[in-house]
Short mmCIF file of C-alpha atoms in Angstrom, two decimals:
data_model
loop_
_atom_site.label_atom_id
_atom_site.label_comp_id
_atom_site.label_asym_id
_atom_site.label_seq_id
_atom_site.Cartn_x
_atom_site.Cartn_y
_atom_site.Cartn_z
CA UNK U 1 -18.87 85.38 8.03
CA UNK U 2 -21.02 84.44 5.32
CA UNK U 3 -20.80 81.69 2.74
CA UNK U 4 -19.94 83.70 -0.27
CA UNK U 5 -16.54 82.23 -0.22
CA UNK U 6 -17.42 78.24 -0.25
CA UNK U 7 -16.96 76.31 -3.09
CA UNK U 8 -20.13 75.76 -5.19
CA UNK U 9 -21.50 72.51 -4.91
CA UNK U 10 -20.51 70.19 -8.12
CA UNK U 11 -22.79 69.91 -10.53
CA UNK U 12 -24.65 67.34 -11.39
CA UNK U 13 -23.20 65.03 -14.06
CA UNK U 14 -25.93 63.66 -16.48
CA UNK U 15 -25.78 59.95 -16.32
CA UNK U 16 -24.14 57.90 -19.56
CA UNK U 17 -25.91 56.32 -21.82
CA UNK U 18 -26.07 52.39 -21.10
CA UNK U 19 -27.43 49.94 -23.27
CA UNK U 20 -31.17 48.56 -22.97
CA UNK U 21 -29.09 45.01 -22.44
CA UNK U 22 -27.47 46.88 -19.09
CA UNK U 23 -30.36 48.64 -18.20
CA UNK U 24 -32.38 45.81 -17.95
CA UNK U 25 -29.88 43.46 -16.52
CA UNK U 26 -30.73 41.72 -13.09
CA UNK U 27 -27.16 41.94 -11.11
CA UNK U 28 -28.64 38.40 -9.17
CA UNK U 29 -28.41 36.57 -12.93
CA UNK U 30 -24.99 38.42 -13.87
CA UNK U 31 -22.42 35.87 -15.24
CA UNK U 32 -18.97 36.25 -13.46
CA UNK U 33 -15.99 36.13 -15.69
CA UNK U 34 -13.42 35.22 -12.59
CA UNK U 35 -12.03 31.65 -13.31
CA UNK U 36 -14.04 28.95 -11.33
CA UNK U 37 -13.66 25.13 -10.65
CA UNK U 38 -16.98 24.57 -13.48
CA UNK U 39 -15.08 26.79 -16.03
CA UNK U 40 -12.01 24.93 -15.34
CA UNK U 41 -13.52 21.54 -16.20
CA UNK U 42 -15.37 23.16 -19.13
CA UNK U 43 -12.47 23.97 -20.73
CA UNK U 44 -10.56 20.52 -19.71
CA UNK U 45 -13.50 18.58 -20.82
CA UNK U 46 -12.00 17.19 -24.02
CA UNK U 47 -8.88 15.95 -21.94
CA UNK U 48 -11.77 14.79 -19.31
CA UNK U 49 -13.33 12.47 -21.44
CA UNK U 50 -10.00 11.10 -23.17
CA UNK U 51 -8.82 10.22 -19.83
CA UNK U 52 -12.31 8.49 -18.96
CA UNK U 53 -12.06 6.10 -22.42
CA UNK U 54 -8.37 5.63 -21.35
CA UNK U 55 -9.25 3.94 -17.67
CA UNK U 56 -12.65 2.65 -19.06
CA UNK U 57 -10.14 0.64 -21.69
CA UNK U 58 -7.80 -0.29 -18.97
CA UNK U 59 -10.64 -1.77 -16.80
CA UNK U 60 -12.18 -3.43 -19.77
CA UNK U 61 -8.49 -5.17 -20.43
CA UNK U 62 -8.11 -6.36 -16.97
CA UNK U 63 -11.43 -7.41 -16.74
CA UNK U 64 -10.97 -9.53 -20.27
CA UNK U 65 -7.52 -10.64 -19.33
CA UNK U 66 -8.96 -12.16 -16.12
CA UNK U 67 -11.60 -13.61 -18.13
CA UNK U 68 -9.65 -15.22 -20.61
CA UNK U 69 -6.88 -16.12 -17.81
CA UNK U 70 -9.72 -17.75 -15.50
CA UNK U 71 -8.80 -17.87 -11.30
CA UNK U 72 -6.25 -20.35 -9.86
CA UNK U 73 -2.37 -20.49 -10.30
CA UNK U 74 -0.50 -21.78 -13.08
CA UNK U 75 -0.90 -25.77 -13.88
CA UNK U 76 -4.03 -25.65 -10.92
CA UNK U 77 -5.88 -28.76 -10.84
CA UNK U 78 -8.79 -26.78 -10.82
CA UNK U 79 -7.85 -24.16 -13.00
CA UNK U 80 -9.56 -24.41 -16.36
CA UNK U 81 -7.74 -21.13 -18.40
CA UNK U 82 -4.63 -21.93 -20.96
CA UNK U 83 -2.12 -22.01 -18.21
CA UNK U 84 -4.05 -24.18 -15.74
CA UNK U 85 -4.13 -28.22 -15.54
CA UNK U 86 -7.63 -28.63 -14.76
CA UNK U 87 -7.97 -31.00 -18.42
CA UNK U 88 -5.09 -33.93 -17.45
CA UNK U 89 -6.74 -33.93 -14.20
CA UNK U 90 -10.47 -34.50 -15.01
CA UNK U 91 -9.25 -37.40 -17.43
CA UNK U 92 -7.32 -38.60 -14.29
CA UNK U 93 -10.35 -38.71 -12.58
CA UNK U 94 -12.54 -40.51 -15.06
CA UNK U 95 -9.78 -43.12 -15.69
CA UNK U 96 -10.26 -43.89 -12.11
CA UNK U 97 -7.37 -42.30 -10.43
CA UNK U 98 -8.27 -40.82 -6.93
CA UNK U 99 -6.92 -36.50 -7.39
CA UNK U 100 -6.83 -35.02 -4.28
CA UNK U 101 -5.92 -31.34 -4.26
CA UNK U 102 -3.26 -29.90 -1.77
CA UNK U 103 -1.96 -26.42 -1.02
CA UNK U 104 0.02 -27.11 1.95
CA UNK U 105 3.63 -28.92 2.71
CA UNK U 106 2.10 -31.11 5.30
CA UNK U 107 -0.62 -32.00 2.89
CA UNK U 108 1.83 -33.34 0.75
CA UNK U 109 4.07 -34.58 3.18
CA UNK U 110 0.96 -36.71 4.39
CA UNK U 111 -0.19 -37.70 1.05
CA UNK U 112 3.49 -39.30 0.01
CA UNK U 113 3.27 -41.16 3.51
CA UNK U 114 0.24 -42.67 2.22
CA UNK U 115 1.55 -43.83 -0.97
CA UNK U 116 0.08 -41.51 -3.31
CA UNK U 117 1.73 -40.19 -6.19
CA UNK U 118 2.74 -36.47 -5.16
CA UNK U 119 3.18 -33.91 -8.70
CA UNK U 120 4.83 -30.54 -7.55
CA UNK U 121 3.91 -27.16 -9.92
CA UNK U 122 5.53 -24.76 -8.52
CA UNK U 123 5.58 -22.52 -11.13
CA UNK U 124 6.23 -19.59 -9.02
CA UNK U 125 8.55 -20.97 -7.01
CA UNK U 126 7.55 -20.46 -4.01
CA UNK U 127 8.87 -23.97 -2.37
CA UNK U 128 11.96 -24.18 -0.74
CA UNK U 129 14.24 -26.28 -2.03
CA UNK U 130 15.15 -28.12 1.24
CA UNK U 131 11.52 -28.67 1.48
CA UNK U 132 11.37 -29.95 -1.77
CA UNK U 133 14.21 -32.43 -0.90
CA UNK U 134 12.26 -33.38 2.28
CA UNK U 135 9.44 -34.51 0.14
CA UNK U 136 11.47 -35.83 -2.09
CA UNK U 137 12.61 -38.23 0.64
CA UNK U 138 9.36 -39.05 1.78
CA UNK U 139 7.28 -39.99 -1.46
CA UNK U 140 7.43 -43.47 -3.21
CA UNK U 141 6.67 -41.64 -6.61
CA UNK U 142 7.28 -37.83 -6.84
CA UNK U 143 7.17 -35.87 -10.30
CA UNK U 144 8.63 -32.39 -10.44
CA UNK U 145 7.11 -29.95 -12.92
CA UNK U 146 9.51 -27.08 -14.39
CA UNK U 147 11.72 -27.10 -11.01
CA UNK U 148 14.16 -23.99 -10.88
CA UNK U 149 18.15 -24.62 -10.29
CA UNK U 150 17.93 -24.63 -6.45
CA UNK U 151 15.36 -27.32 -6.57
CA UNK U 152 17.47 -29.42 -9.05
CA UNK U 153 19.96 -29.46 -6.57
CA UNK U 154 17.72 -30.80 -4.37
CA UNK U 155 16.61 -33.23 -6.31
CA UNK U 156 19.46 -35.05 -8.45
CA UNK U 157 23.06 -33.85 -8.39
CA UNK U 158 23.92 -33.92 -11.54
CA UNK U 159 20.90 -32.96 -13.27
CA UNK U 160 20.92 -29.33 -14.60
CA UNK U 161 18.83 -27.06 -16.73
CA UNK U 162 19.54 -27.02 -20.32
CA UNK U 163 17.54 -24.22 -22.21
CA UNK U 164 14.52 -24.69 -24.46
CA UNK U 165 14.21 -27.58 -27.02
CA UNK U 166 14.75 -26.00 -30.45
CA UNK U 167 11.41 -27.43 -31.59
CA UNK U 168 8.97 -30.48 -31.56
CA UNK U 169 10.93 -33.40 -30.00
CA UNK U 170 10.49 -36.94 -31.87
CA UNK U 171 11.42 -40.52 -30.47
CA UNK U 172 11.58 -41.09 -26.09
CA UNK U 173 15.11 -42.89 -26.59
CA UNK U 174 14.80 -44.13 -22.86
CA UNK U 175 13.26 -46.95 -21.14
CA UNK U 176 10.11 -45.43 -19.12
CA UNK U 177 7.21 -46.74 -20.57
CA UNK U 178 5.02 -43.71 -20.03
CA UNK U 179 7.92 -42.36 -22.84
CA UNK U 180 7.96 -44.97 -24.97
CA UNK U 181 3.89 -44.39 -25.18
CA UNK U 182 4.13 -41.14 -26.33
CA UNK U 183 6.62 -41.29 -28.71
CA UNK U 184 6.45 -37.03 -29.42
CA UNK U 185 6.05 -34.02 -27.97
CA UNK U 186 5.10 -30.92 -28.76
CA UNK U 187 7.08 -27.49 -29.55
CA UNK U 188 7.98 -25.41 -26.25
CA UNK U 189 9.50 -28.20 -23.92
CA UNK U 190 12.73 -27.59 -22.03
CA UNK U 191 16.22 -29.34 -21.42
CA UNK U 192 17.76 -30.74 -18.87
CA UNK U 193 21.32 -32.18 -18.80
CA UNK U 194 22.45 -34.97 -17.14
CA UNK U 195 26.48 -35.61 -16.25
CA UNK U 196 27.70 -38.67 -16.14
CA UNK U 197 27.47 -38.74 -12.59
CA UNK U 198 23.96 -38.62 -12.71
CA UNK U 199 23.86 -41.50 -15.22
CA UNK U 200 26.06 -43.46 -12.95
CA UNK U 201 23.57 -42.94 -10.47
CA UNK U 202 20.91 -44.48 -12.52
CA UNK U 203 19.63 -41.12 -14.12
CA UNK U 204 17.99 -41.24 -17.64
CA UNK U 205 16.67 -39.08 -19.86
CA UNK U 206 13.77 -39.17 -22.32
CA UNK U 207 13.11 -36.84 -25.88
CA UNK U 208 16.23 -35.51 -26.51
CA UNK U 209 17.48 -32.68 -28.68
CA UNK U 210 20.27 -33.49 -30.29
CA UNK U 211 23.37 -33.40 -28.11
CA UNK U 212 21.56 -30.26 -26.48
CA UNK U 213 19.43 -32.10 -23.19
CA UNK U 214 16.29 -33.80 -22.77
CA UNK U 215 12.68 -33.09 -21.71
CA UNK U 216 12.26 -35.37 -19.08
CA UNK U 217 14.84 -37.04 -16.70
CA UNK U 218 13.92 -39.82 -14.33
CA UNK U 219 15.53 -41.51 -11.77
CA UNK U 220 16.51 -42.54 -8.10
CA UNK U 221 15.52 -40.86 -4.87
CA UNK U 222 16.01 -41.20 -1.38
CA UNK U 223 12.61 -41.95 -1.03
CA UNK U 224 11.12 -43.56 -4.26
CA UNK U 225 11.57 -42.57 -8.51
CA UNK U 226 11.77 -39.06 -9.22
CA UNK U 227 10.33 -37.83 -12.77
CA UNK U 228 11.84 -34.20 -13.57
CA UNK U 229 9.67 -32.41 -16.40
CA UNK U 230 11.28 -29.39 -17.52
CA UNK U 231 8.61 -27.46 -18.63
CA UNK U 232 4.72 -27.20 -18.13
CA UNK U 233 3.84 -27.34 -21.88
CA UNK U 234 2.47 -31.17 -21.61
CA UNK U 235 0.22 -30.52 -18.82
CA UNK U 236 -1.26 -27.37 -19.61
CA UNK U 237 -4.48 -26.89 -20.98
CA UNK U 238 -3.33 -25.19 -23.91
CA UNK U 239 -0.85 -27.74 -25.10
CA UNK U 240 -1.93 -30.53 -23.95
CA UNK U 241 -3.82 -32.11 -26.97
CA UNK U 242 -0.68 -31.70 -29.02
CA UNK U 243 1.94 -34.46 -30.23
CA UNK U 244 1.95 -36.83 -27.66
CA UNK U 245 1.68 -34.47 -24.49
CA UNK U 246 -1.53 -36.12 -23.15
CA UNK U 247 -0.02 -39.56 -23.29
CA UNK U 248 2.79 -38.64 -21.42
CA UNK U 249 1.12 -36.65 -18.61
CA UNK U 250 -1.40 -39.28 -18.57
CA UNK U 251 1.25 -42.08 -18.18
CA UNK U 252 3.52 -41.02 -15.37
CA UNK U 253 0.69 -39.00 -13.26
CA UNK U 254 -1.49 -42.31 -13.70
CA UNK U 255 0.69 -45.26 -12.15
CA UNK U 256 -1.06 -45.26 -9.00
CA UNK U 257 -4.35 -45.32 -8.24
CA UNK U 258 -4.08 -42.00 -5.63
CA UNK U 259 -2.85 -38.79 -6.89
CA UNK U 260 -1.53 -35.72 -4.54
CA UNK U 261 -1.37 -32.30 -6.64
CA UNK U 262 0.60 -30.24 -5.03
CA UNK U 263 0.70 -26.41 -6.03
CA UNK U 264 2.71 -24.43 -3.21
CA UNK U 265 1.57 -21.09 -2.45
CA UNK U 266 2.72 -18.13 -0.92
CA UNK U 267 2.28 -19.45 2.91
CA UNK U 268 4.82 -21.84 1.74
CA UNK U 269 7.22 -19.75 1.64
CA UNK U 270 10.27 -19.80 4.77
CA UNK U 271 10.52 -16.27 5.66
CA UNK U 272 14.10 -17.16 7.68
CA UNK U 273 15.65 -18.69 4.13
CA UNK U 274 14.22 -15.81 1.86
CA UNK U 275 16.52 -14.31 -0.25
CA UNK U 276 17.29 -10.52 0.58
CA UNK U 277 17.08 -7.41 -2.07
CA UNK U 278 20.78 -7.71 -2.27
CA UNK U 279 20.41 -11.56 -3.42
CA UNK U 280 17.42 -11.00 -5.65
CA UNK U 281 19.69 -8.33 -7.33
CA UNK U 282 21.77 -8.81 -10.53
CA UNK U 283 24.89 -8.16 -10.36
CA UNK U 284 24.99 -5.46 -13.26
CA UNK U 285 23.00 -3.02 -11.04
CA UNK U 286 25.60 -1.72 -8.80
CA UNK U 287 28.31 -0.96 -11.35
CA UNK U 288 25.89 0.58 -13.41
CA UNK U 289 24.16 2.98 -10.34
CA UNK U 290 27.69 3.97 -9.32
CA UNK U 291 28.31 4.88 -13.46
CA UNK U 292 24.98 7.00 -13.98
CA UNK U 293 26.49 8.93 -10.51
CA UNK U 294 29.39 9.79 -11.90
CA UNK U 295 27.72 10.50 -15.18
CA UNK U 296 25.50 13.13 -13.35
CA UNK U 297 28.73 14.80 -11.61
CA UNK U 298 30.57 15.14 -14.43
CA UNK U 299 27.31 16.66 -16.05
CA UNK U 300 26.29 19.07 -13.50
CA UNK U 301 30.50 20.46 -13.18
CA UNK U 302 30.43 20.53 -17.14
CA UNK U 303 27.46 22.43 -17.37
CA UNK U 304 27.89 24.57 -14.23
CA UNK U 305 31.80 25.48 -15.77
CA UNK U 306 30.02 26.88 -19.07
CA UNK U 307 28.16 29.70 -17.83
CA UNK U 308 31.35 30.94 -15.77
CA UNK U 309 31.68 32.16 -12.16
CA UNK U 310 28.93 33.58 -10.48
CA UNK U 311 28.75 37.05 -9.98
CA UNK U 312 27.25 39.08 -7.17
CA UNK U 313 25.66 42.13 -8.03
CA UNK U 314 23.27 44.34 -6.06
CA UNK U 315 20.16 44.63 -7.42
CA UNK U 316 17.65 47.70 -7.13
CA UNK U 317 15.11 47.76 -4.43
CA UNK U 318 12.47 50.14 -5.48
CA UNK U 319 10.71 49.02 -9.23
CA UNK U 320 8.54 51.70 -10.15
CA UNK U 321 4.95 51.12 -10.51
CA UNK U 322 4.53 51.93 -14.48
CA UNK U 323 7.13 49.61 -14.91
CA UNK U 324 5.79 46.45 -13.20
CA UNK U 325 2.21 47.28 -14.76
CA UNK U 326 3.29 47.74 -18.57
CA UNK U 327 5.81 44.31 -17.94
CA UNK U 328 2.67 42.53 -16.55
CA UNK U 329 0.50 43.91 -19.36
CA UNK U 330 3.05 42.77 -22.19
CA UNK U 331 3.01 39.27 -19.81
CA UNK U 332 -0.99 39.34 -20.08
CA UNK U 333 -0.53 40.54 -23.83
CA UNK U 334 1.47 37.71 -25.17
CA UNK U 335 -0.62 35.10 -23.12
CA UNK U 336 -4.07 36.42 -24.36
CA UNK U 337 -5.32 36.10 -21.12
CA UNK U 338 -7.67 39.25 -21.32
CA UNK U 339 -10.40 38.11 -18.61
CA UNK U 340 -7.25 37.95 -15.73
CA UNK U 341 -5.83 41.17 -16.88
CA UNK U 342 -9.26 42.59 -16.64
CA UNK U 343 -9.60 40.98 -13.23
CA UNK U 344 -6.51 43.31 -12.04
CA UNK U 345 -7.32 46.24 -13.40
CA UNK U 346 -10.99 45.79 -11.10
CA UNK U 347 -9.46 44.77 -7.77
CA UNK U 348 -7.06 47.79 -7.89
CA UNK U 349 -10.45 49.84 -9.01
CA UNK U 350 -12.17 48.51 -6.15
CA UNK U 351 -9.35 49.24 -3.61
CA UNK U 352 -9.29 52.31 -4.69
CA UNK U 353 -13.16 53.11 -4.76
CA UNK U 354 -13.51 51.17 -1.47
CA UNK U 355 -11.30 54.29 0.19
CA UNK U 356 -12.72 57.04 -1.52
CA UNK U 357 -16.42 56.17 -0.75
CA UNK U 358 -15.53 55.20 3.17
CA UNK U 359 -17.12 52.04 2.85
CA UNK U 360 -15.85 49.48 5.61
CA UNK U 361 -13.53 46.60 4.43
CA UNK U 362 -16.24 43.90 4.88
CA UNK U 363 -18.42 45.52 1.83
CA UNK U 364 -18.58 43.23 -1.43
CA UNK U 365 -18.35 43.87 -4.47
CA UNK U 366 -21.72 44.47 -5.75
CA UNK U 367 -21.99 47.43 -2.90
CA UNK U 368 -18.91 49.01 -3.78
CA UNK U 369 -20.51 49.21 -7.43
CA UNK U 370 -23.95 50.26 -6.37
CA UNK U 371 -22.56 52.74 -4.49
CA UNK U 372 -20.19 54.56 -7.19
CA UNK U 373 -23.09 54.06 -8.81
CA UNK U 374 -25.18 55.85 -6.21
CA UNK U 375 -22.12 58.76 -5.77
CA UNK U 376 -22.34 59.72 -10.05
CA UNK U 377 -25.95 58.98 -10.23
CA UNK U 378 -25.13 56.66 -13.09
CA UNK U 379 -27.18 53.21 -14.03
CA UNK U 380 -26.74 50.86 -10.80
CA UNK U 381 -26.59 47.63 -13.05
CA UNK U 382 -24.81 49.43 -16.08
CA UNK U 383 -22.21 50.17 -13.42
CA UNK U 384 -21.91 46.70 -11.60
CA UNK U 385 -21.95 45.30 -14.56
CA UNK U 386 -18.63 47.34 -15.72
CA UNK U 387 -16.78 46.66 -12.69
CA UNK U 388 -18.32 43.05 -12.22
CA UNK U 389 -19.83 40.81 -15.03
CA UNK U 390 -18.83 41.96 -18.67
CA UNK U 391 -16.42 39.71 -20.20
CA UNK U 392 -13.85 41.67 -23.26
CA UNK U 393 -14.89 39.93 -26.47
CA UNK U 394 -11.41 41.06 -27.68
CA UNK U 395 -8.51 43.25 -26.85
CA UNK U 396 -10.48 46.89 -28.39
CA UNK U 397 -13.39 45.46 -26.39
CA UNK U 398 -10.65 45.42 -23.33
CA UNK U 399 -9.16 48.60 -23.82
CA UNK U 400 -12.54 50.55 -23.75
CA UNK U 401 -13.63 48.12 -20.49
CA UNK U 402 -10.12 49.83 -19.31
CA UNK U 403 -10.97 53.38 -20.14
CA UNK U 404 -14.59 52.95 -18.61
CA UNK U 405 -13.23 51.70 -15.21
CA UNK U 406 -10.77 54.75 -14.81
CA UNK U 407 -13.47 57.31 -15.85
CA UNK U 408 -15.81 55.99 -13.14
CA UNK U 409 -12.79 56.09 -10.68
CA UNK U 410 -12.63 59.67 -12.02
CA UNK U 411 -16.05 60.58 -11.93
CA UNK U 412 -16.13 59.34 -8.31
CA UNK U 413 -13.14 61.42 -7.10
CA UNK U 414 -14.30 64.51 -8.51
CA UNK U 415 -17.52 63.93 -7.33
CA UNK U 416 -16.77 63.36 -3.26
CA UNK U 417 -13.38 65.04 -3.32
CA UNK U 418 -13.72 68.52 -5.43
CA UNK U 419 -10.74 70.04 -4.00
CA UNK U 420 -8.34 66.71 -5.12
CA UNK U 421 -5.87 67.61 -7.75
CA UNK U 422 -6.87 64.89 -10.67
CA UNK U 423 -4.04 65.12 -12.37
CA UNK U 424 -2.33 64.06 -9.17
CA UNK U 425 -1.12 59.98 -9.34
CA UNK U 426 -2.31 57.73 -6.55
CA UNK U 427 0.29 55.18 -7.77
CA UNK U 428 3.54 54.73 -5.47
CA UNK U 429 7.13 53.07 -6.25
CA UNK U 430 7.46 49.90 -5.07
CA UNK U 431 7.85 45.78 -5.64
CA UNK U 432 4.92 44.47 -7.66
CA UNK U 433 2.82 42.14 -5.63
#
């Protein structure tokens, strides 16, 4: 048997014309168009940099607000920002009167058993008010800066808190001399109101508003005189150059010659009496959780009864393949997003080229391309560089990219399998992946 009958060998396809650009491309310095983490933050760079000003801000207003707030607590004797008391106490000092800084109860405690005029700012509040009493009984002379309720009721039953003075308060109208001294004080003090229990008791008050309360209330303890301030305005640094603040900070903190100033801090603090979340909570909350629930309920029904009863409906379980790709093409259409759509159309070449050349699965890219290139004796980098690094400038640019790709999936089938039918499909039905 002779070899008349065998098919003729295929001839030999002249190799395309490619571009000096392509010819002369080096596949090692090829650009790929796949999406990467450095194009990614390329593209977000303007959003980058906003966010960088917006924390650089933030830093730079923390870092002025700490400044301009300085360290130490509210009304600190050694605090020298607006809020802090460090002004009232370094006159103190250079009037003679012995300030001795404390942090801690028994501090305190041991400073009132000494004799020592003991000032409380707690601020914050974190002194209990049994505590407070405690201390109360213990110290000869105790003054009580901006106290809450529960430390009121501590201190003098009877005495309450009244609100905020309606302005500048003119004329002591009481017998402490410290008062009388001043004779104003500045905007921003509070009230307090005293019942006539209290007054029975031998409560008074000092700088009244009208029938509204008074700025100061002094009177009995268990232990000594009490002097209630009810707020910090005529200590504080800020304030207290104004009216007659300084004379009457000056006047009751400087009776005696030893001074206790007592801030409490957080170790004060009785973990066994600390209120729970339920106590700290208003009692608005609830009602108005349990309203926003039944809000959402009625919601989701009304919204759910609008689109009617659901309906169950089989659904078909073969999609055919020209279907899913024009759908995703429309998809990749609309979203301009010519580089991904490009991207598919190369992985399915490659698949496909990958069988038809018998290269194992492990082979890359580049050898996939160099050896299509190798099977139609076209351009290596002309060819790696269609199924690798060319990016579509637009969507002609795309289509003809498109066109290319098949024709060298073509060329490559006719080329290793002459006896395939080419006008056979390769695409099955199926679910899109």
């Amino acid at each position: 048997m002779n070899g008349t009958n065998a098919p003729a060998p295929p001839a030999e396809l002249p190799a395309p014309e490619t571009p000096a650009t392509a010819r002369d491309a080096d596949p090692r310095q090829a650009t790929s168009i796949t999406p990467t983490l450095r194009g990614g933050l390329r593209r977000a760079r303007t959003w980058i940099a906003i966010g960088a000003v917006a924390i650089l801000g933030a830093v730079a207003l923390l870092v002025l607000q700490g400044g301009i707030r300085g360290g130490g607590p509210p009304l600190g004797a050694d605090n020298p920002a607006p809020a802090g008391a460090k002004a009232v106490v370094e006159v103190l000092r250079a009037q003679g009167v012995e300030v001795d800084e404390v942090s801690a109860f028994d501090d305190a405690r041991s400073a009132a058993r000494g004799g020592a005029t003991v000032v409380v700012a707690d601020v914050a509040g974190f002194l209990d008010p049994e505590r407070l009493g405690e201390l109360a009984d213990t110290a000869e002379r105790l003054v009580v800066i901006a106290p809450d309720f529960a430390s009121l009721d501590a201190l003098a039953e009877g005495v309450r808190l009244a609100g905020t003075a309606s302005g500048a308060l003119d004329g002591a109208a009481c017998e402490l001399p410290a008062a009388e001294r001043a004779g104003t004080l500045s905007d921003g003090q509070g009230l307090l109101r005293i019942d006539d229990g209290a007054r029975a008791a031998g409560w008074q008050g000092c700088f009244p508003d009208g029938e509204f309360g008074f700025a100061l209330a002094e009177g009995p303890g268990d232990g000594g005189r009490i002097t209630i301030v009810a707020a910090p305005t005529a200590f504080a640094n800020e304030t207290i150059d104004e009216a007659g603040n300084a004379a009457l900070a000056l006047g009751i903190l400087g009776e005696t010659g030893a001074l206790a100033w007592y801030v409490p801090g957080i170790e004060d603090v009785d973990a066994a009496t600390a209120p729970t979340l339920g106590e700290l909570t208003p009692g608005w909350v609830t009602p108005v959780i349990l309203l926003l629930i039944v809000l959402v309920v009625v919601a989701a029904v009304w919204r759910g009864r609008r689109f009617g009863p659901l309906v169950a409906e089989d659904l078909v379980v073969d999609v055919p393949v020209a279907e899913t790709r024009e759908g995703r093409a429309r998809l990749y259409e609309r979203s301009a997003v010519r580089t991904h759509a490009l991207d598919q159309l190369r992985i399915g070449a490659l698949g496909r080229l990958l069988g038809i050349l018998k290269l194992p699965r492990s082979a890359d890219v580049r050898e996939i391309a160099h050896a299509a290139a190798l099977a139609t004796g076209r351009d290596p980098y002309a060819t790696e560089r269609l199924l690798v690094d060319e990016e579509p400038a637009d969507d002609r640019r795309l289509v003809e990219l498109a066109a290319a790709i098949h024709e060298l999936e073509a060329e490559v089938r006719r080329t290793l399998r002459p006896d395939a039918d080419p006008t056979q499909s390769t695409e099955r039905p199926g679910r899109p992946s």
